[in-house]
């Protein structure tokens, strides 16, 4: 029931966002084989299932413009991978987590970053409770900037978009947080992504075009 | 011969730098087993061979203060891993490269960041030739900020310290670049580290305490 509601919301967001994405001429080229070989496809907006587009899998990626997020499963489920402009010749160039071996991307979508600035609040406990700190920069170590624990309870993205990482130095599991999705509210670690299994977050950075 | 000269320079630097490190009360705790188990040691300055200190290996790390760099081999050789304040429970939490599986750290040293600001110049070709750009911020995608190729020919660190990464989004092989080492000059990709096998660099960020 909750999932159904969430899915409906995603669809409404997507159709609205695609207008902006086309205007921004976002573009990514995905390849069926590593090192930019084999069948390839270009996208300027989201793809919810790469197999329905005629590719078995995505094994290498060239991001021409914009910021994108790739997903382990179709319909934007499973592990998330931030994809910014540049070349990703094989799965370990876009994955940041070695503990959970994923060699495929099945769906991808652009990240909507209309704001010049990004701002979010992190909370000590779930449901936006406990100690809080406002973030508007990049933080390779949350503990280094004064957040004393290796976990975050909940988050609210006020504007822009961020990538949150399990470990310091932008490593480990990645979670894309956007003000345009879920109204920017991430009240529990289970909302950070369908692959999320821990509240551990130790580095956070802005997503910028 | 070249190696010998370099080693001598390292030693001179180290003795000078340790004074600053102690003043800054840098501290890291390393553990022989994953998840902060087994024999452990605290360091406030460099360790060139963990086995000479009584540990077989380093499998988990807790950085209490400062920024450190861990190395695959003793004497600061092999793959480099930036270690900032926070918890690293297993090798895949500090490694960023999945293509080259390293499950050990044999030496580590603090990174000297005396400057409030960090500034470096990247060059298109080796020996500081060709097109150049000055960097003084964090760049998750060099191509996104206008550097049109996925490689860098040479670099000069004017002040502070940086981490350079093989892939966008701070992924892949890591190279620590410091103004206090090699006079900040990295004239060829072979100088970026003993593990470096390619000039490919697609993201760069500052190291800050």
Coordinates of C-alpha atoms in Angstrom, one line a residue:
Chain A
X1 CA 0.0 0.0 0.0
X2 CA 2.7 2.4 1.1
X3 CA 4.9 1.2 -1.8
X4 CA 2.0 1.8 -4.3
X5 CA 1.5 5.3 -3.1
X6 CA 5.3 6.0 -3.3
X7 CA 5.4 4.6 -6.8
X8 CA 2.6 6.8 -8.0
X9 CA 4.4 9.8 -6.6
X10 CA 7.6 8.8 -8.4
X11 CA 5.7 8.7 -11.8
X12 CA 4.2 12.2 -11.3
X13 CA 7.6 13.6 -10.4
X14 CA 9.2 11.9 -13.4
X15 CA 6.9 13.3 -16.0
X16 CA 7.3 16.8 -14.6
X17 CA 11.1 16.4 -14.3
X18 CA 11.6 15.1 -17.8
X19 CA 10.5 18.5 -19.2
X20 CA 13.4 20.1 -17.3
X21 CA 15.9 17.3 -18.2
X22 CA 15.3 17.8 -21.9
X23 CA 15.6 21.5 -21.5
X24 CA 19.0 21.0 -19.8
X25 CA 19.9 18.5 -22.6
X26 CA 21.1 15.8 -20.3
X27 CA 22.7 12.9 -22.1
X28 CA 24.2 9.5 -21.2
X29 CA 25.4 6.7 -23.5
X30 CA 25.2 3.1 -22.1
X31 CA 26.9 0.0 -23.5
X32 CA 26.1 -3.7 -23.2
X33 CA 29.8 -4.6 -22.9
X34 CA 32.7 -3.3 -20.8
X35 CA 35.0 -0.6 -22.2
X36 CA 32.3 1.0 -24.3
X37 CA 31.8 -2.0 -26.6
X38 CA 28.8 -3.8 -27.9
X39 CA 25.3 -2.5 -28.4
X40 CA 24.8 1.0 -27.1
X41 CA 21.9 3.4 -26.4
X42 CA 21.7 7.1 -25.7
X43 CA 19.3 8.6 -23.1
X44 CA 18.2 12.1 -22.4
X45 CA 15.6 11.1 -19.8
X46 CA 14.9 8.2 -17.5
X47 CA 14.9 4.5 -18.4
X48 CA 13.0 2.3 -16.0
X49 CA 14.0 -1.1 -17.6
X50 CA 17.0 -1.4 -19.9
X51 CA 15.9 -4.8 -21.1
X52 CA 12.7 -3.3 -22.5
X53 CA 15.0 -0.9 -24.5
X54 CA 16.8 -3.8 -26.1
X55 CA 19.9 -4.2 -23.9
X56 CA 20.5 -7.3 -21.7
X57 CA 22.5 -5.2 -19.2
X58 CA 24.7 -2.1 -18.8
X59 CA 28.4 -2.8 -18.4
X60 CA 30.0 0.6 -19.3
X61 CA 28.7 4.1 -19.3
X62 CA 29.7 7.5 -20.8
X63 CA 28.0 10.5 -19.2
X64 CA 28.0 13.4 -21.7
X65 CA 26.1 15.9 -19.5
X66 CA 24.3 16.2 -16.3
X67 CA 24.3 14.0 -13.2
X68 CA 22.5 10.6 -13.3
X69 CA 21.8 7.8 -10.9
X70 CA 22.0 4.2 -12.0
X71 CA 20.1 1.4 -10.2
X72 CA 20.9 -2.3 -9.7
X73 CA 17.3 -3.4 -10.6
X74 CA 14.6 -2.1 -13.0
X75 CA 12.1 0.5 -11.8
X76 CA 14.8 2.4 -9.9
X77 CA 15.3 -0.3 -7.2
X78 CA 18.3 -1.8 -5.5
X79 CA 21.8 -0.3 -5.1
X80 CA 22.2 3.3 -6.3
X81 CA 25.2 4.7 -8.2
X82 CA 25.8 8.4 -8.7
X83 CA 27.0 9.0 -12.3
X84 CA 28.5 12.3 -13.2
X85 CA 30.1 13.5 -16.4
X86 CA 33.0 11.2 -17.4
X87 CA 33.8 7.6 -18.4
X88 CA 32.9 4.4 -16.5
X89 CA 34.5 1.5 -18.4
X90 CA 33.4 -1.3 -16.1
X91 CA 31.2 -1.9 -13.0
X92 CA 33.9 -1.2 -10.4
X93 CA 34.3 2.3 -11.9
X94 CA 30.8 3.3 -10.9
X95 CA 30.3 1.1 -7.9
X96 CA 31.7 2.3 -4.6
X97 CA 30.8 -0.6 -2.4
X98 CA 33.0 -3.7 -2.6
X99 CA 31.1 -5.7 0.1
X100 CA 28.1 -6.1 -2.2
X101 CA 29.2 -7.2 -5.7
X102 CA 26.9 -5.8 -8.4
X103 CA 27.9 -6.2 -12.0
X104 CA 24.7 -4.7 -13.6
X105 CA 22.6 -1.6 -14.0
X106 CA 19.0 -2.2 -15.0
X107 CA 17.5 1.3 -14.8
X108 CA 18.8 4.9 -14.7
X109 CA 17.4 8.5 -14.4
X110 CA 18.8 12.0 -14.4
X111 CA 19.1 13.9 -11.1
X112 CA 17.3 17.1 -11.0
X113 CA 19.5 19.9 -9.7
X114 CA 17.7 23.1 -10.5
X115 CA 19.1 25.0 -7.5
X116 CA 22.5 26.8 -7.5
X117 CA 22.9 25.9 -3.9
X118 CA 22.2 22.6 -2.0
X119 CA 21.1 22.5 1.7
X120 CA 20.0 19.7 4.0
X121 CA 19.5 19.0 7.7
X122 CA 20.7 15.7 9.3
X123 CA 19.1 14.5 12.5
X124 CA 20.5 12.3 15.2
X125 CA 17.3 10.1 15.4
X126 CA 14.6 9.0 13.1
X127 CA 11.5 11.2 12.3
X128 CA 13.6 14.3 12.5
X129 CA 14.3 14.1 16.2
X130 CA 17.4 14.7 18.4
X131 CA 20.4 16.8 17.6
X132 CA 20.5 18.3 14.1
X133 CA 23.0 20.1 11.8
X134 CA 22.5 22.0 8.6
X135 CA 24.8 21.0 5.7
X136 CA 25.4 23.2 2.6
X137 CA 28.9 22.0 1.5
X138 CA 30.8 18.7 0.9
X139 CA 31.9 16.7 3.9
X140 CA 34.4 13.8 3.4
X141 CA 34.1 13.1 7.1
X142 CA 31.0 14.0 9.1
X143 CA 32.9 13.2 12.3
X144 CA 35.7 15.5 11.1
X145 CA 33.2 18.4 11.0
X146 CA 31.8 17.7 14.5
X147 CA 29.1 15.0 14.0
X148 CA 30.1 12.6 16.7
X149 CA 28.5 9.4 15.6
X150 CA 28.9 7.2 12.5
X151 CA 25.1 7.1 11.9
X152 CA 22.4 9.5 10.9
X153 CA 18.8 9.0 12.1
X154 CA 16.9 11.0 9.5
X155 CA 17.4 13.8 6.9
X156 CA 15.5 16.6 5.2
X157 CA 16.8 18.0 1.9
X158 CA 15.7 21.7 1.7
X159 CA 17.1 22.4 -1.7
X160 CA 19.3 20.7 -4.4
X161 CA 20.6 17.1 -4.1
X162 CA 23.2 15.2 -2.1
X163 CA 25.0 11.8 -2.2
X164 CA 25.3 10.2 1.3
X165 CA 28.0 7.5 1.8
X166 CA 28.3 4.7 4.3
X167 CA 32.1 5.4 4.9
X168 CA 34.3 8.5 5.1
X169 CA 35.9 9.7 1.9
X170 CA 32.8 9.1 -0.2
X171 CA 33.1 5.3 -0.1
X172 CA 30.7 2.4 0.4
X173 CA 27.0 2.3 -0.1
X174 CA 25.6 5.4 -1.9
X175 CA 22.2 7.1 -1.2
X176 CA 20.9 9.8 -3.5
X177 CA 18.9 12.4 -1.6
X178 CA 16.9 15.0 -3.5
X179 CA 14.5 17.8 -2.5
X180 CA 12.3 17.0 -5.4
X181 CA 11.7 13.4 -4.3
X182 CA 9.7 12.4 -1.2
X183 CA 9.4 16.2 -0.6
X184 CA 13.0 16.0 0.5
X185 CA 12.0 14.0 3.6
X186 CA 14.0 10.9 4.6
X187 CA 12.6 10.1 8.0
X188 CA 14.1 6.6 8.4
X189 CA 17.1 4.8 7.0
X190 CA 14.7 2.4 5.3
X191 CA 13.6 5.3 3.1
X192 CA 17.1 6.0 1.9
X193 CA 16.9 3.3 -0.7
X194 CA 15.5 -0.3 -1.2
X195 CA 19.1 -1.6 -0.7
X196 CA 19.7 0.3 2.6
X197 CA 20.5 -2.0 5.5
X198 CA 22.1 0.4 8.0
X199 CA 21.8 4.0 9.3
X200 CA 25.6 4.3 8.9
X201 CA 26.5 7.5 7.0
X202 CA 30.0 9.0 7.4
X203 CA 30.4 11.3 4.3
X204 CA 28.0 13.5 2.4
X205 CA 28.5 15.7 -0.7
X206 CA 26.4 17.9 -3.0
X207 CA 25.4 16.9 -6.5
X208 CA 26.2 19.7 -8.9
X209 CA 26.0 20.0 -12.7
Chain B
X1 CA 69.5 5.3 -7.4
X2 CA 66.5 7.6 -8.0
X3 CA 64.6 5.5 -5.4
X4 CA 67.4 5.9 -2.9
X5 CA 67.3 9.7 -3.3
X6 CA 63.6 9.8 -3.0
X7 CA 63.7 7.7 0.2
X8 CA 66.3 10.1 1.8
X9 CA 64.0 13.0 1.0
X10 CA 61.0 11.2 2.6
X11 CA 63.0 10.7 5.8
X12 CA 64.0 14.3 6.1
X13 CA 60.4 15.4 5.4
X14 CA 59.1 12.9 8.0
X15 CA 61.2 14.1 10.9
X16 CA 60.3 17.7 10.3
X17 CA 56.6 16.9 9.8
X18 CA 56.3 14.8 12.9
X19 CA 56.8 17.9 15.0
X20 CA 53.8 19.4 13.4
X21 CA 51.7 16.2 13.6
X22 CA 52.3 15.9 17.4
X23 CA 51.4 19.5 17.8
X24 CA 48.2 18.8 16.0
X25 CA 47.6 15.7 18.1
X26 CA 46.9 13.5 15.1
X27 CA 45.7 10.0 16.2
X28 CA 44.7 6.8 14.5
X29 CA 44.0 3.3 16.0
X30 CA 44.6 0.3 13.9
X31 CA 43.4 -3.3 14.5
X32 CA 44.7 -6.6 13.4
X33 CA 41.2 -8.0 12.8
X34 CA 38.1 -6.6 11.0
X35 CA 35.4 -4.7 13.0
X36 CA 37.9 -3.2 15.5
X37 CA 38.8 -6.6 17.0
X38 CA 42.1 -8.3 17.9
X39 CA 45.4 -6.6 18.7
X40 CA 45.4 -2.9 18.3
X41 CA 47.9 0.0 18.2
X42 CA 47.6 3.8 18.4
X43 CA 49.7 6.1 16.3
X44 CA 50.3 9.9 16.4
X45 CA 53.0 9.8 13.7
X46 CA 54.0 7.6 10.7
X47 CA 54.6 3.9 10.8
X48 CA 56.8 2.5 7.9
X49 CA 56.2 -1.2 8.7
X50 CA 53.3 -2.4 10.8
X51 CA 55.0 -5.9 11.3
X52 CA 57.9 -4.2 13.0
X53 CA 55.4 -2.8 15.5
X54 CA 54.0 -6.2 16.3
X55 CA 50.9 -6.5 14.1
X56 CA 50.7 -9.0 11.2
X57 CA 48.4 -6.7 9.2
X58 CA 45.8 -3.9 9.5
X59 CA 42.3 -5.0 8.9
X60 CA 40.2 -2.2 10.5
X61 CA 41.0 1.4 11.4
X62 CA 39.5 4.1 13.5
X63 CA 40.8 7.6 12.7
X64 CA 40.4 9.8 15.8
X65 CA 41.9 13.0 14.3
X66 CA 43.6 14.4 11.3
X67 CA 43.9 12.9 7.8
X68 CA 46.1 9.9 7.1
X69 CA 47.2 7.8 4.2
X70 CA 47.5 4.0 4.3
X71 CA 49.7 2.0 2.0
X72 CA 49.5 -1.5 0.7
X73 CA 53.2 -2.3 1.3
X74 CA 55.7 -1.2 4.0
X75 CA 57.8 1.9 3.4
X76 CA 54.8 3.8 2.0
X77 CA 54.7 1.8 -1.2
X78 CA 51.9 0.3 -3.3
X79 CA 48.2 1.4 -3.4
X80 CA 47.3 4.5 -1.4
X81 CA 44.2 4.9 0.7
X82 CA 43.1 8.3 2.1
X83 CA 41.9 7.9 5.7
X84 CA 39.9 10.7 7.3
X85 CA 38.2 10.9 10.7
X86 CA 35.8 8.0 11.1
X87 CA 35.5 4.3 11.2
X88 CA 36.8 1.7 8.7
X89 CA 35.6 -1.7 9.8
X90 CA 37.0 -3.7 6.8
X91 CA 39.3 -3.3 3.8
X92 CA 36.4 -2.4 1.4
X93 CA 35.5 0.5 3.6
X94 CA 38.9 2.2 2.9
X95 CA 39.7 0.9 -0.5
X96 CA 38.0 2.6 -3.4
X97 CA 39.2 0.4 -6.2
X98 CA 37.5 -2.9 -6.8
X99 CA 39.6 -4.0 -9.8
X100 CA 42.7 -4.5 -7.6
X101 CA 41.8 -6.4 -4.5
X102 CA 43.9 -5.3 -1.5
X103 CA 43.1 -6.7 1.9
X104 CA 46.0 -5.3 3.8
X105 CA 47.7 -2.1 4.9
X106 CA 51.4 -2.4 5.9
X107 CA 52.4 1.3 6.5
X108 CA 50.7 4.6 7.2
X109 CA 51.5 8.3 7.7
X110 CA 49.7 11.5 8.6
X111 CA 49.0 14.0 5.8
X112 CA 50.4 17.4 6.5
X113 CA 47.8 20.1 5.8
X114 CA 49.1 23.3 7.3
X115 CA 47.4 25.5 4.8
X116 CA 43.9 26.8 5.2
X117 CA 43.5 26.7 1.4
X118 CA 44.6 24.1 -1.2
X119 CA 45.7 25.0 -4.7
X120 CA 47.1 23.0 -7.6
X121 CA 47.6 23.2 -11.3
X122 CA 46.9 20.3 -13.6
X123 CA 48.6 20.1 -17.1
X124 CA 47.5 18.3 -20.3
X125 CA 50.9 16.8 -20.9
X126 CA 53.8 15.4 -18.8
X127 CA 56.6 17.8 -17.5
X128 CA 54.0 20.6 -17.0
X129 CA 53.3 21.1 -20.7
X130 CA 50.2 21.8 -22.7
X131 CA 46.9 23.2 -21.5
X132 CA 46.6 23.9 -17.8
X133 CA 43.9 24.7 -15.2
X134 CA 44.2 25.9 -11.6
X135 CA 42.1 24.0 -9.0
X136 CA 41.3 25.2 -5.5
X137 CA 38.0 23.3 -4.8
X138 CA 36.5 19.8 -5.0
X139 CA 35.7 18.4 -8.4
X140 CA 33.7 15.2 -8.6
X141 CA 34.0 15.4 -12.4
X142 CA 36.9 17.1 -14.1
X143 CA 35.1 16.9 -17.4
X144 CA 32.0 18.4 -15.8
X145 CA 34.1 21.5 -15.0
X146 CA 35.6 21.8 -18.5
X147 CA 38.6 19.5 -18.6
X148 CA 37.8 17.7 -21.8
X149 CA 39.9 14.5 -21.5
X150 CA 39.8 11.6 -18.9
X151 CA 43.6 11.9 -18.3
X152 CA 46.0 14.4 -16.7
X153 CA 49.6 14.7 -17.9
X154 CA 51.3 16.3 -14.9
X155 CA 50.4 18.3 -11.7
X156 CA 51.9 20.9 -9.4
X157 CA 50.5 21.3 -5.9
X158 CA 51.1 24.9 -4.9
X159 CA 49.7 24.6 -1.3
X160 CA 47.8 22.1 0.8
X161 CA 47.0 18.5 -0.3
X162 CA 44.6 16.7 -2.7
X163 CA 43.4 13.3 -3.5
X164 CA 43.2 12.5 -7.2
X165 CA 40.9 9.6 -8.4
X166 CA 40.9 7.5 -11.5
X167 CA 37.1 7.7 -12.0
X168 CA 34.4 10.4 -11.5
X169 CA 32.7 10.7 -8.1
X170 CA 35.9 10.0 -6.1
X171 CA 36.2 6.3 -7.2
X172 CA 38.9 4.0 -8.3
X173 CA 42.6 4.3 -7.7
X174 CA 43.6 7.1 -5.3
X175 CA 46.7 9.3 -5.5
X176 CA 47.7 11.6 -2.6
X177 CA 49.3 14.8 -3.9
X178 CA 51.0 17.1 -1.3
X179 CA 52.9 20.4 -1.7
X180 CA 55.3 19.2 1.1
X181 CA 56.3 16.1 -0.9
X182 CA 58.4 16.2 -4.0
X183 CA 58.1 20.0 -3.8
X184 CA 54.6 19.5 -5.0
X185 CA 55.8 18.4 -8.4
X186 CA 54.3 15.4 -10.1
X187 CA 55.7 15.7 -13.6
X188 CA 54.6 12.2 -14.9
X189 CA 51.9 9.7 -13.9
X190 CA 54.7 7.3 -12.8
X191 CA 55.4 9.8 -9.9
X192 CA 51.9 9.7 -8.6
X193 CA 52.5 6.5 -6.7
X194 CA 54.3 3.1 -7.1
X195 CA 51.0 1.5 -8.0
X196 CA 50.1 4.0 -10.7
X197 CA 49.6 2.3 -14.1
X198 CA 47.6 5.0 -16.0
X199 CA 47.4 8.8 -16.4
X200 CA 43.6 8.5 -16.0
X201 CA 42.2 11.0 -13.4
X202 CA 38.6 12.1 -13.5
X203 CA 37.9 13.6 -10.1
X204 CA 40.0 15.5 -7.6
X205 CA 39.3 16.9 -4.1
X206 CA 41.1 18.8 -1.3
X207 CA 42.3 17.1 1.9
X208 CA 41.1 19.1 4.9
X209 CA 41.4 18.6 8.6

